[in-house]
Amino acid sequence: MSFPFPPRRLAAAYSAAAGALAFAVILSGCSTTTGHAKAEGAAAAQAATTSDSLAETTWELVSWTDANGSAMAVPGNNGNPPVGLAFLAHKGKDYRVAGFSGCNRYMGNYRLEGGKLSITVPAATRMGCPSEQLAGFETAYLKALGRISTFTLDAAGAPRKMTLNMQEGGVMTFKRGEDAPTRL
């Protein structure tokens, strides 16, 4: 039986291919990922300009006032996660928001461009709420996330507080939670 290539040439080709594969694997370990906006000083003003600025951060709702300035009751944990949201990134291009809305978990998409935050009205699981009041809160919360007019962070470099102002005049205030441990 004869080989179309001499064995030495074939071995050299396999060796070169294995070397290229090993090099590619090593380089993939050096890739960077996006995370927290860590801008300081003059650069802090630029921190809230891309979706990556919020990627991998979590926020817990601490207060919510309606358009008339009346406080809305924010549900306690009662063994559930706090009402809040997490900004997640998948491969630096697919930006999602997820969280717990009082009865159910939800997920949607978000964009942050030029300092403007937009969240698609999130879709939620369909577990029944234990009370009509909590069901009403959850419905209003999910709708409000899709109606943000402006938002502010207390410090662009390492924000601890985020305020979402709704189109109809309501205001949600969030405190920074434990940041997301992994990417989507």
Backbone as ProteinMPNN parsed JSONL, in Angstrom:
{"seq_chain_A": "MSFPFPPRRLAAAYSAAAGALAFAVILSGCSTTTGHAKAEGAAAAQAATTSDSLAETTWELVSWTDANGSAMAVPGNNGNPPVGLAFLAHKGKDYRVAGFSGCNRYMGNYRLEGGKLSITVPAATRMGCPSEQLAGFETAYLKALGRISTFTLDAAGAPRKMTLNMQEGGVMTFKRGEDAPTRL", "coords_chain_A": {"N_chain_A": [[0.854, -1.164, 0.0], [0.557, 2.207, -0.841], [1.217, 5.525, 0.3], [-0.273, 8.724, -0.27], [1.202, 10.838, 0.586], [4.49, 11.243, 1.829], [5.358, 9.595, 4.927], [6.813, 11.23, 6.756], [6.225, 13.821, 5.925], [3.474, 13.87, 6.312], [3.374, 13.537, 9.105], [4.607, 15.928, 9.851], [2.698, 17.745, 8.936], [0.494, 17.097, 10.58], [1.627, 17.757, 13.047], [2.029, 20.523, 12.749], [-0.645, 21.348, 12.515], [-1.635, 20.589, 15.034], [-0.091, 22.254, 16.639], [-1.035, 24.791, 15.832], [-3.686, 24.595, 16.691], [-3.304, 24.367, 19.484], [-2.165, 26.882, 19.979], [-4.342, 28.552, 19.326], [-6.154, 27.811, 21.339], [-4.777, 28.696, 23.611], [-4.71, 31.473, 23.117], [-7.466, 32.03, 23.251], [-7.956, 31.942, 25.953], [-6.945, 34.337, 26.75], [-8.734, 36.296, 26.12], [-10.656, 39.266, 26.647], [-13.264, 40.315, 28.887], [-16.323, 42.098, 29.323], [-17.353, 44.182, 32.046], [-17.855, 45.723, 35.098], [-18.344, 49.269, 35.076], [-15.604, 51.145, 35.591], [-14.703, 53.717, 35.565], [-12.897, 56.656, 36.472], [-12.556, 59.949, 37.876], [-12.353, 62.469, 35.368], [-13.15, 60.769, 33.355], [-15.36, 59.504, 34.375], [-17.733, 60.718, 33.681], [-18.25, 59.651, 31.235], [-18.976, 57.057, 31.724], [-21.598, 55.964, 31.624], [-22.404, 55.286, 28.943], [-22.473, 53.088, 27.211], [-23.912, 49.807, 26.737], [-22.313, 47.967, 28.032], [-21.504, 49.323, 30.285], [-23.298, 48.892, 32.365], [-23.362, 46.174, 32.455], [-23.372, 43.025, 34.067], [-24.136, 43.886, 36.606], [-26.182, 44.108, 39.56], [-29.326, 45.118, 40.963], [-31.385, 46.235, 43.623], [-34.731, 46.98, 44.288], [-35.605, 49.692, 46.256], [-37.318, 51.79, 46.794], [-40.349, 53.279, 45.505], [-42.107, 55.711, 43.918], [-45.223, 57.013, 42.817], [-46.607, 58.912, 40.014], [-47.832, 61.012, 41.344], [-46.296, 61.368, 43.54], [-46.785, 59.708, 45.65], [-45.903, 57.075, 47.831], [-45.296, 53.786, 46.782], [-45.994, 50.553, 47.939], [-43.309, 48.456, 48.392], [-42.792, 45.084, 47.984], [-41.754, 42.882, 50.637], [-39.096, 40.474, 51.158], [-39.896, 37.851, 52.081], [-38.934, 35.163, 51.984], [-38.448, 35.008, 49.298], [-36.469, 36.103, 46.447], [-35.215, 39.524, 46.465], [-37.168, 42.213, 45.016], [-36.025, 43.293, 41.982], [-33.382, 43.983, 39.566], [-31.088, 42.601, 37.217], [-28.381, 43.334, 35.174], [-27.23, 41.811, 32.359], [-24.737, 40.369, 30.209], [-24.061, 38.787, 27.135], [-21.471, 37.484, 25.539], [-20.63, 40.074, 24.964], [-22.435, 41.405, 23.278], [-25.125, 40.793, 23.351], [-27.451, 41.998, 25.276], [-29.074, 41.635, 28.3], [-31.753, 41.955, 30.661], [-32.722, 40.829, 33.81], [-34.636, 39.453, 36.521], [-36.466, 39.473, 39.651], [-39.875, 39.962, 40.209], [-41.683, 40.14, 42.296], [-43.589, 38.069, 42.356], [-42.831, 36.445, 40.283], [-40.105, 35.428, 38.121], [-38.345, 37.328, 35.665], [-37.367, 38.309, 32.294], [-35.754, 40.334, 29.889], [-34.622, 42.535, 27.254], [-31.993, 44.997, 27.1], [-30.717, 48.29, 26.332], [-28.121, 50.639, 26.363], [-27.272, 53.62, 25.35], [-25.508, 56.504, 24.57], [-26.102, 57.58, 27.074], [-28.785, 57.027, 27.451], [-31.109, 54.796, 28.698], [-32.827, 51.922, 27.746], [-35.324, 49.488, 28.183], [-36.769, 46.516, 27.126], [-40.201, 45.619, 27.486], [-40.371, 43.323, 29.955], [-40.686, 39.718, 29.78], [-42.381, 37.375, 31.818], [-42.324, 34.563, 34.108], [-45.168, 32.477, 34.897], [-46.288, 32.175, 37.519], [-48.745, 32.032, 40.045], [-49.721, 34.853, 42.003], [-49.725, 35.371, 45.562], [-51.512, 37.285, 46.468], [-53.918, 39.791, 45.435], [-52.983, 42.375, 45.587], [-50.179, 42.093, 45.432], [-50.011, 40.956, 42.889], [-50.927, 43.111, 41.361], [-48.889, 44.952, 41.896], [-46.701, 43.639, 40.706], [-47.451, 43.56, 37.959], [-47.556, 46.323, 37.389], [-44.882, 47.033, 37.919], [-43.396, 45.573, 35.967], [-44.42, 46.734, 33.616], [-43.591, 49.366, 34.027], [-40.799, 49.168, 33.831], [-40.45, 49.096, 31.109], [-40.952, 51.69, 30.434], [-39.112, 53.778, 30.874], [-37.927, 57.051, 31.233], [-35.717, 58.662, 31.947], [-32.553, 58.052, 33.591], [-30.45, 57.881, 36.505], [-27.226, 57.56, 37.994], [-25.546, 57.344, 41.105], [-22.769, 57.6, 41.22], [-20.618, 57.462, 38.616], [-18.303, 55.891, 38.347], [-18.301, 53.79, 40.284], [-21.108, 52.996, 40.929], [-23.616, 53.046, 43.524], [-26.225, 53.542, 43.811], [-29.153, 53.713, 41.874], [-31.443, 55.516, 39.956], [-34.532, 55.353, 38.385], [-36.491, 57.16, 36.248], [-39.797, 57.384, 35.326], [-41.829, 57.574, 32.335], [-44.405, 58.552, 32.858], [-43.999, 59.934, 35.183], [-43.418, 58.616, 37.59], [-41.013, 57.352, 40.023], [-38.392, 55.125, 40.491], [-36.187, 53.783, 42.857], [-33.135, 52.186, 43.24], [-30.82, 50.089, 45.007], [-27.423, 49.102, 44.818], [-26.772, 45.712, 44.377], [-25.375, 42.454, 45.095], [-23.078, 41.754, 42.658], [-23.59, 40.121, 39.495], [-22.407, 36.818, 39.341], [-21.527, 35.33, 37.126], [-21.406, 35.223, 33.525], [-24.108, 35.26, 31.114]], "CA_chain_A": [[0.0, 0.0, 0.0], [1.36, 3.42, -0.877], [0.584, 6.723, 0.843], [-0.137, 9.847, -1.198], [2.218, 11.728, 1.135], [5.48, 10.513, 2.62], [5.002, 9.642, 6.345], [7.406, 12.388, 7.45], [5.473, 15.021, 5.55], [2.188, 13.743, 6.988], [3.624, 13.808, 10.525], [4.877, 17.361, 9.972], [1.42, 18.444, 8.757], [-0.27, 16.9, 11.821], [2.303, 18.517, 14.1], [1.722, 21.94, 12.521], [-2.062, 21.553, 12.835], [-1.767, 20.502, 16.491], [0.499, 23.479, 17.184], [-1.963, 25.891, 15.566], [-4.826, 24.409, 17.582], [-2.863, 24.709, 20.843], [-2.005, 28.331, 20.018], [-5.687, 29.138, 19.346], [-6.715, 27.572, 22.674], [-4.087, 29.598, 24.539], [-5.192, 32.832, 22.858], [-8.847, 32.196, 23.703], [-7.901, 32.196, 27.391], [-6.516, 35.713, 26.974], [-9.753, 37.248, 25.688], [-11.176, 40.099, 27.724], [-14.713, 40.359, 29.01], [-16.796, 43.355, 29.869], [-17.815, 44.063, 33.422], [-18.285, 46.948, 35.758], [-17.741, 50.523, 34.65], [-14.681, 51.549, 36.644], [-14.139, 55.01, 35.204], [-12.617, 57.546, 37.601], [-12.248, 61.321, 37.496], [-13.029, 63.039, 34.197], [-13.726, 59.692, 32.545], [-16.602, 59.029, 34.996], [-18.865, 61.273, 32.936], [-18.464, 58.801, 30.071], [-19.232, 55.671, 32.134], [-22.948, 55.492, 31.301], [-22.658, 55.511, 27.525], [-22.655, 51.845, 26.465], [-24.563, 48.737, 27.493], [-21.312, 47.328, 28.882], [-21.342, 50.073, 31.53], [-24.148, 48.285, 33.39], [-23.283, 44.713, 32.367], [-22.966, 42.239, 35.229], [-24.485, 44.529, 37.875], [-27.529, 43.806, 40.045], [-29.932, 46.232, 41.68], [-32.556, 45.888, 44.43], [-35.677, 48.086, 44.414], [-35.778, 50.103, 47.655], [-38.494, 52.661, 46.897], [-41.027, 53.59, 44.254], [-43.185, 56.687, 44.072], [-45.994, 57.161, 41.581], [-46.547, 60.241, 39.399], [-48.302, 62.002, 42.316], [-45.356, 61.414, 44.655], [-47.196, 58.77, 46.696], [-45.055, 55.882, 47.912], [-45.9, 52.486, 46.49], [-45.431, 49.541, 48.836], [-42.407, 47.494, 47.765], [-42.918, 43.844, 48.756], [-40.597, 42.331, 51.333], [-38.575, 39.239, 50.566], [-40.733, 36.705, 52.466], [-38.358, 33.929, 51.466], [-38.192, 35.154, 47.865], [-35.429, 37.096, 46.153], [-35.753, 40.883, 46.472], [-37.586, 42.766, 43.727], [-34.878, 44.0, 41.432], [-32.973, 43.635, 38.221], [-29.679, 42.336, 36.929], [-27.993, 43.609, 33.792], [-26.375, 40.701, 31.949], [-24.202, 40.451, 28.847], [-23.656, 37.513, 26.543], [-20.452, 37.691, 24.505], [-20.433, 41.483, 24.676], [-23.307, 41.976, 22.253], [-26.518, 40.462, 23.644], [-27.631, 42.564, 26.612], [-30.342, 41.215, 28.894], [-32.082, 42.329, 32.026], [-33.476, 39.743, 34.43], [-34.829, 39.696, 37.945], [-37.652, 38.967, 40.33], [-40.827, 41.08, 40.218], [-42.64, 40.032, 43.397], [-44.126, 36.698, 42.29], [-42.228, 35.718, 39.167], [-38.844, 35.859, 37.519], [-38.575, 37.918, 34.349], [-36.202, 38.579, 31.466], [-35.965, 41.167, 28.714], [-33.391, 43.08, 26.682], [-31.755, 46.409, 27.389], [-29.701, 49.033, 25.59], [-27.663, 51.887, 26.96], [-26.52, 54.34, 24.327], [-25.513, 57.947, 24.748], [-26.697, 57.927, 28.356], [-30.214, 56.688, 27.495], [-31.371, 53.394, 28.991], [-34.133, 51.408, 27.332], [-35.559, 48.091, 28.525], [-38.0, 45.985, 26.536], [-41.117, 45.154, 28.527], [-39.921, 41.954, 30.194], [-41.591, 38.57, 29.852], [-42.237, 36.751, 33.137], [-42.929, 33.252, 34.324], [-46.594, 32.672, 35.175], [-46.711, 31.651, 38.816], [-49.783, 32.851, 40.649], [-49.333, 35.663, 43.158], [-50.549, 35.03, 46.716], [-52.53, 38.305, 46.736], [-54.204, 40.701, 44.315], [-52.113, 43.539, 45.744], [-48.868, 41.728, 44.899], [-50.185, 40.787, 41.442], [-50.995, 44.46, 40.804], [-47.545, 45.52, 41.975], [-45.858, 42.986, 39.706], [-47.861, 44.036, 36.632], [-47.124, 47.717, 37.262], [-43.415, 47.047, 37.898], [-42.922, 45.119, 34.66], [-44.768, 47.766, 32.624], [-42.762, 50.547, 34.282], [-39.447, 48.946, 33.308], [-40.475, 49.403, 29.682], [-41.34, 53.091, 30.231], [-38.118, 54.64, 31.518], [-37.607, 58.253, 30.456], [-34.329, 59.003, 32.271], [-32.005, 57.34, 34.746], [-29.242, 58.468, 37.072], [-26.385, 56.767, 38.883], [-24.955, 58.267, 42.067], [-21.354, 57.765, 40.892], [-20.424, 56.682, 37.397], [-17.193, 54.958, 38.475], [-18.701, 52.619, 41.078], [-22.404, 53.426, 41.464], [-24.279, 52.277, 44.569], [-27.647, 53.887, 43.757], [-29.657, 54.002, 40.533], [-32.805, 56.034, 39.947], [-35.209, 55.286, 37.092], [-37.632, 58.065, 36.152], [-40.735, 56.834, 34.357], [-42.433, 58.535, 31.419], [-45.587, 59.178, 33.457], [-43.606, 60.711, 36.355], [-43.01, 57.804, 38.738], [-39.573, 57.231, 40.251], [-37.923, 53.918, 41.183], [-34.823, 53.897, 43.371], [-32.511, 50.883, 43.456], [-29.471, 50.057, 45.575], [-26.584, 48.088, 44.171], [-26.726, 44.426, 45.055], [-24.21, 41.644, 44.768], [-23.015, 41.678, 41.204], [-23.768, 38.808, 38.872], [-21.151, 36.081, 39.414], [-21.101, 34.785, 35.836], [-22.093, 35.728, 32.328], [-25.178, 34.424, 30.55]], "C_chain_A": [[0.901, 1.227, 0.0], [0.541, 4.596, -0.358], [0.736, 7.856, -0.152], [0.912, 10.846, -0.722], [3.238, 10.882, 1.879], [5.136, 10.641, 4.108], [5.594, 10.835, 7.084], [6.631, 13.66, 7.156], [4.108, 15.029, 6.235], [2.334, 14.052, 8.477], [3.872, 15.294, 10.744], [3.584, 18.162, 9.84], [0.557, 18.316, 10.008], [0.324, 17.719, 12.967], [1.996, 20.007, 13.967], [0.273, 22.245, 12.883], [-2.28, 21.521, 14.343], [-1.206, 21.754, 17.151], [-0.421, 24.675, 16.996], [-3.177, 25.808, 16.478], [-4.463, 24.79, 19.012], [-2.72, 26.219, 20.984], [-3.363, 29.033, 20.097], [-6.334, 28.969, 20.714], [-6.083, 28.512, 23.69], [-4.583, 31.022, 24.352], [-6.611, 33.037, 23.351], [-8.903, 32.441, 25.2], [-7.497, 33.613, 27.71], [-7.579, 36.724, 26.593], [-10.283, 38.025, 26.878], [-12.687, 40.04, 27.729], [-15.104, 41.702, 29.582], [-17.29, 43.131, 31.28], [-18.259, 45.408, 33.926], [-17.596, 48.166, 35.158], [-16.877, 51.019, 35.797], [-14.042, 52.898, 36.332], [-13.96, 55.87, 36.442], [-12.342, 58.945, 37.061], [-13.043, 61.79, 36.294], [-13.692, 61.969, 33.341], [-15.052, 59.204, 33.111], [-17.825, 59.538, 34.251], [-19.205, 60.416, 31.725], [-18.924, 57.391, 30.428], [-20.585, 55.141, 31.683], [-23.291, 55.7, 29.835], [-22.841, 54.245, 26.706], [-23.297, 50.795, 27.356], [-23.591, 48.02, 28.412], [-21.142, 48.045, 30.215], [-22.169, 49.493, 32.663], [-24.018, 46.764, 33.439], [-22.725, 44.105, 33.64], [-23.152, 42.979, 36.553], [-25.904, 44.133, 38.258], [-28.002, 44.941, 40.936], [-31.198, 45.766, 42.381], [-33.44, 47.122, 44.585], [-35.865, 48.425, 45.889], [-36.953, 51.052, 47.839], [-39.049, 52.944, 45.512], [-42.129, 54.575, 44.579], [-43.908, 56.808, 42.74], [-45.899, 58.597, 41.085], [-46.997, 61.345, 40.347], [-47.363, 62.145, 43.502], [-45.722, 60.495, 45.809], [-46.319, 57.523, 46.646], [-45.866, 54.637, 47.587], [-45.219, 51.466, 47.396], [-44.585, 48.552, 48.041], [-42.468, 46.219, 48.599], [-41.614, 43.436, 49.433], [-40.198, 41.011, 50.705], [-39.436, 38.025, 50.868], [-40.231, 35.386, 51.894], [-38.071, 33.943, 49.978], [-37.003, 36.078, 47.653], [-36.032, 38.498, 46.249], [-36.216, 41.289, 45.071], [-36.402, 43.57, 43.201], [-34.551, 43.549, 40.037], [-31.476, 43.427, 38.145], [-29.45, 42.621, 35.455], [-26.951, 42.565, 33.402], [-25.904, 40.897, 30.515], [-23.796, 39.065, 28.392], [-22.726, 37.813, 25.379], [-20.351, 39.144, 24.059], [-21.33, 42.085, 23.621], [-24.779, 41.728, 22.503], [-26.78, 40.875, 25.088], [-29.025, 42.259, 27.13], [-30.498, 41.802, 30.278], [-32.947, 41.194, 32.563], [-33.66, 40.078, 35.902], [-36.065, 39.02, 38.476], [-38.588, 40.149, 40.52], [-41.884, 40.988, 41.316], [-43.233, 38.643, 43.501], [-43.34, 35.841, 41.31], [-40.856, 36.261, 38.799], [-39.168, 36.397, 36.123], [-37.257, 38.087, 33.611], [-36.623, 39.416, 30.27], [-34.616, 41.608, 28.173], [-33.228, 44.523, 27.119], [-30.691, 46.96, 26.463], [-29.376, 50.285, 26.363], [-26.762, 52.548, 25.938], [-26.644, 55.824, 24.58], [-26.193, 58.389, 26.028], [-28.177, 57.628, 28.465], [-30.374, 55.186, 27.656], [-32.747, 53.023, 28.476], [-34.184, 49.916, 27.634], [-36.827, 47.652, 27.811], [-38.898, 45.527, 27.679], [-40.804, 43.679, 28.746], [-41.045, 40.92, 30.152], [-41.324, 37.872, 31.177], [-42.791, 35.338, 33.133], [-44.363, 33.492, 34.785], [-47.053, 32.009, 36.47], [-47.776, 32.585, 39.379], [-49.245, 33.625, 41.841], [-50.244, 35.319, 44.334], [-51.624, 36.068, 47.042], [-52.74, 39.172, 45.501], [-53.301, 41.919, 44.367], [-50.73, 43.259, 45.147], [-48.931, 41.534, 43.382], [-50.232, 42.148, 40.752], [-49.636, 45.142, 40.803], [-46.674, 44.959, 40.853], [-46.183, 43.477, 38.294], [-47.37, 45.46, 36.396], [-45.602, 47.821, 37.141], [-42.886, 46.658, 36.516], [-43.244, 46.131, 33.56], [-43.861, 48.978, 32.775], [-41.35, 50.371, 33.733], [-39.363, 49.24, 31.814], [-40.798, 50.856, 29.381], [-40.391, 54.061, 30.929], [-37.863, 55.853, 30.635], [-36.162, 58.681, 30.699], [-33.863, 58.124, 33.426], [-30.759, 58.058, 35.227], [-28.533, 57.428, 37.929], [-25.718, 57.742, 39.838], [-23.475, 58.518, 41.821], [-21.074, 56.874, 39.693], [-19.328, 55.637, 37.531], [-17.55, 53.685, 39.213], [-20.044, 52.931, 41.729], [-22.964, 52.472, 42.511], [-25.785, 52.506, 44.536], [-28.01, 54.232, 42.316], [-31.105, 54.456, 40.66], [-33.345, 55.961, 38.527], [-36.422, 56.197, 37.148], [-38.517, 57.58, 35.014], [-41.359, 57.94, 33.509], [-43.629, 59.246, 32.029], [-45.271, 59.919, 34.75], [-43.224, 59.908, 37.585], [-41.496, 57.697, 38.825], [-39.284, 55.949, 41.026], [-36.482, 54.145, 41.616], [-34.314, 52.504, 43.724], [-31.183, 51.064, 44.169], [-28.715, 48.916, 44.912], [-26.568, 46.831, 45.017], [-25.411, 43.73, 44.78], [-24.187, 41.459, 43.267], [-23.081, 40.249, 40.708], [-22.436, 38.065, 38.847], [-20.64, 35.568, 38.075], [-21.891, 35.427, 34.724], [-23.182, 34.764, 31.92], [-24.606, 33.301, 29.731]], "O_chain_A": [[1.882, 1.289, 0.74], [-0.673, 4.656, -0.552], [1.766, 7.953, -0.818], [1.451, 11.612, -1.521], [2.867, 9.889, 2.505], [4.663, 11.698, 4.525], [4.936, 11.399, 7.958], [6.409, 14.48, 8.047], [3.643, 16.076, 6.686], [1.501, 14.757, 9.045], [3.393, 15.86, 11.726], [3.391, 19.149, 10.55], [-0.043, 19.294, 10.454], [-0.411, 18.304, 13.763], [1.731, 20.677, 14.965], [-0.012, 23.278, 13.488], [-3.031, 22.338, 14.876], [-1.781, 22.26, 18.115], [-0.57, 25.49, 17.907], [-3.649, 26.826, 16.983], [-5.241, 25.468, 19.683], [-3.113, 26.78, 22.007], [-3.52, 29.997, 20.846], [-6.995, 29.886, 21.201], [-6.781, 29.066, 24.539], [-4.851, 31.712, 25.335], [-6.937, 34.124, 23.828], [-9.831, 33.099, 25.671], [-7.687, 34.061, 28.841], [-7.343, 37.924, 26.732], [-10.351, 37.5, 27.99], [-13.315, 39.752, 26.71], [-14.307, 42.362, 30.247], [-17.61, 42.005, 31.661], [-18.967, 46.141, 33.236], [-16.425, 48.112, 34.779], [-17.396, 51.288, 36.88], [-12.939, 53.18, 36.802], [-14.779, 55.82, 37.36], [-11.939, 59.099, 35.908], [-14.246, 61.55, 36.198], [-14.691, 62.239, 32.674], [-15.81, 58.548, 32.396], [-18.847, 58.853, 34.197], [-20.336, 60.453, 31.24], [-19.232, 56.603, 29.534], [-20.697, 53.952, 31.384], [-24.355, 56.232, 29.517], [-23.333, 54.328, 25.58], [-23.232, 50.884, 28.582], [-23.991, 47.514, 29.461], [-20.683, 47.439, 31.183], [-21.77, 49.597, 33.823], [-24.515, 46.134, 34.372], [-21.75, 44.592, 34.213], [-22.419, 42.734, 37.511], [-26.732, 43.855, 37.391], [-27.207, 45.631, 41.576], [-31.988, 45.004, 41.822], [-32.959, 48.188, 44.969], [-36.238, 47.563, 46.685], [-37.529, 51.116, 48.925], [-38.35, 52.865, 44.501], [-42.987, 54.304, 45.419], [-43.298, 56.719, 41.675], [-45.187, 59.41, 41.673], [-46.595, 62.497, 40.184], [-47.612, 62.965, 44.385], [-45.047, 60.497, 46.838], [-46.03, 56.988, 45.576], [-46.986, 54.467, 48.068], [-44.005, 51.517, 47.594], [-45.082, 47.89, 47.129], [-42.22, 46.265, 49.804], [-40.525, 43.616, 48.888], [-40.887, 40.496, 49.824], [-39.685, 37.227, 49.964], [-41.014, 34.587, 51.38], [-37.508, 32.986, 49.448], [-36.577, 36.764, 48.582], [-37.248, 38.647, 46.127], [-35.72, 40.774, 44.069], [-35.853, 44.421, 43.901], [-35.321, 42.832, 39.398], [-30.706, 44.005, 38.912], [-30.228, 42.203, 34.598], [-25.908, 42.452, 34.046], [-26.593, 41.517, 29.705], [-23.257, 38.273, 29.164], [-23.156, 38.339, 24.352], [-20.023, 39.418, 22.905], [-21.036, 43.165, 23.109], [-25.616, 42.405, 21.906], [-26.375, 40.178, 26.019], [-30.027, 42.58, 26.49], [-29.525, 42.104, 30.968], [-33.802, 40.664, 31.853], [-32.923, 40.891, 36.46], [-36.634, 38.125, 37.85], [-38.156, 41.221, 40.944], [-42.887, 41.7, 41.261], [-43.367, 38.097, 44.597], [-43.207, 34.633, 41.506], [-40.503, 37.395, 39.123], [-40.135, 35.976, 35.488], [-36.179, 38.019, 34.202], [-37.705, 39.232, 29.712], [-33.579, 41.098, 28.598], [-34.202, 45.193, 27.464], [-29.884, 46.227, 25.892], [-30.257, 50.915, 26.949], [-25.642, 52.102, 25.69], [-27.742, 56.345, 24.779], [-26.798, 59.46, 26.07], [-28.784, 57.947, 29.488], [-29.851, 54.402, 26.864], [-33.723, 53.725, 28.737], [-33.232, 49.178, 27.381], [-37.848, 48.336, 27.879], [-38.408, 45.095, 28.722], [-40.953, 42.87, 27.83], [-42.2, 41.222, 30.453], [-40.177, 37.783, 31.615], [-43.604, 34.965, 32.287], [-44.728, 34.64, 35.041], [-48.096, 31.356, 36.501], [-47.698, 33.801, 39.198], [-48.416, 33.12, 42.598], [-51.417, 35.005, 44.13], [-52.548, 35.78, 47.803], [-51.867, 39.278, 44.64], [-52.895, 42.443, 43.33], [-50.178, 44.099, 44.436], [-47.999, 41.91, 42.671], [-49.648, 42.324, 39.683], [-49.269, 45.82, 39.843], [-45.999, 45.705, 40.144], [-45.273, 43.776, 37.52], [-46.833, 45.769, 35.333], [-45.094, 48.612, 36.346], [-42.026, 47.343, 35.963], [-42.425, 46.359, 32.669], [-43.411, 49.553, 31.783], [-40.763, 51.326, 33.224], [-38.296, 49.599, 31.316], [-40.909, 51.235, 28.215], [-40.83, 55.054, 31.509], [-37.614, 55.716, 29.437], [-35.456, 59.026, 29.752], [-34.671, 57.533, 34.142], [-30.093, 58.753, 34.461], [-29.158, 56.539, 38.507], [-25.358, 58.849, 39.439], [-22.974, 59.579, 42.192], [-21.275, 55.661, 39.757], [-19.408, 54.588, 36.892], [-17.138, 52.6, 38.803], [-20.117, 53.11, 42.945], [-22.812, 51.255, 42.408], [-26.541, 51.759, 45.156], [-27.278, 54.945, 41.629], [-31.893, 53.85, 41.386], [-32.713, 56.437, 37.584], [-37.289, 56.025, 38.005], [-38.057, 57.389, 33.888], [-41.407, 59.099, 33.922], [-43.851, 60.424, 31.75], [-46.177, 60.481, 35.365], [-42.739, 60.491, 38.554], [-40.784, 57.918, 37.845], [-39.861, 55.715, 42.088], [-35.66, 54.637, 40.843], [-34.986, 51.743, 44.42], [-30.495, 52.065, 43.969], [-29.294, 47.909, 44.506], [-26.373, 46.888, 46.231], [-24.457, 44.338, 44.296], [-25.184, 41.048, 42.674], [-22.689, 39.306, 41.395], [-21.435, 38.613, 38.385], [-19.433, 35.389, 37.907], [-22.907, 36.085, 34.951], [-23.185, 33.6, 32.323], [-25.356, 32.495, 29.179]]}, "name": "protein", "num_of_chains": 1, "seq": "MSFPFPPRRLAAAYSAAAGALAFAVILSGCSTTTGHAKAEGAAAAQAATTSDSLAETTWELVSWTDANGSAMAVPGNNGNPPVGLAFLAHKGKDYRVAGFSGCNRYMGNYRLEGGKLSITVPAATRMGCPSEQLAGFETAYLKALGRISTFTLDAAGAPRKMTLNMQEGGVMTFKRGEDAPTRL"}
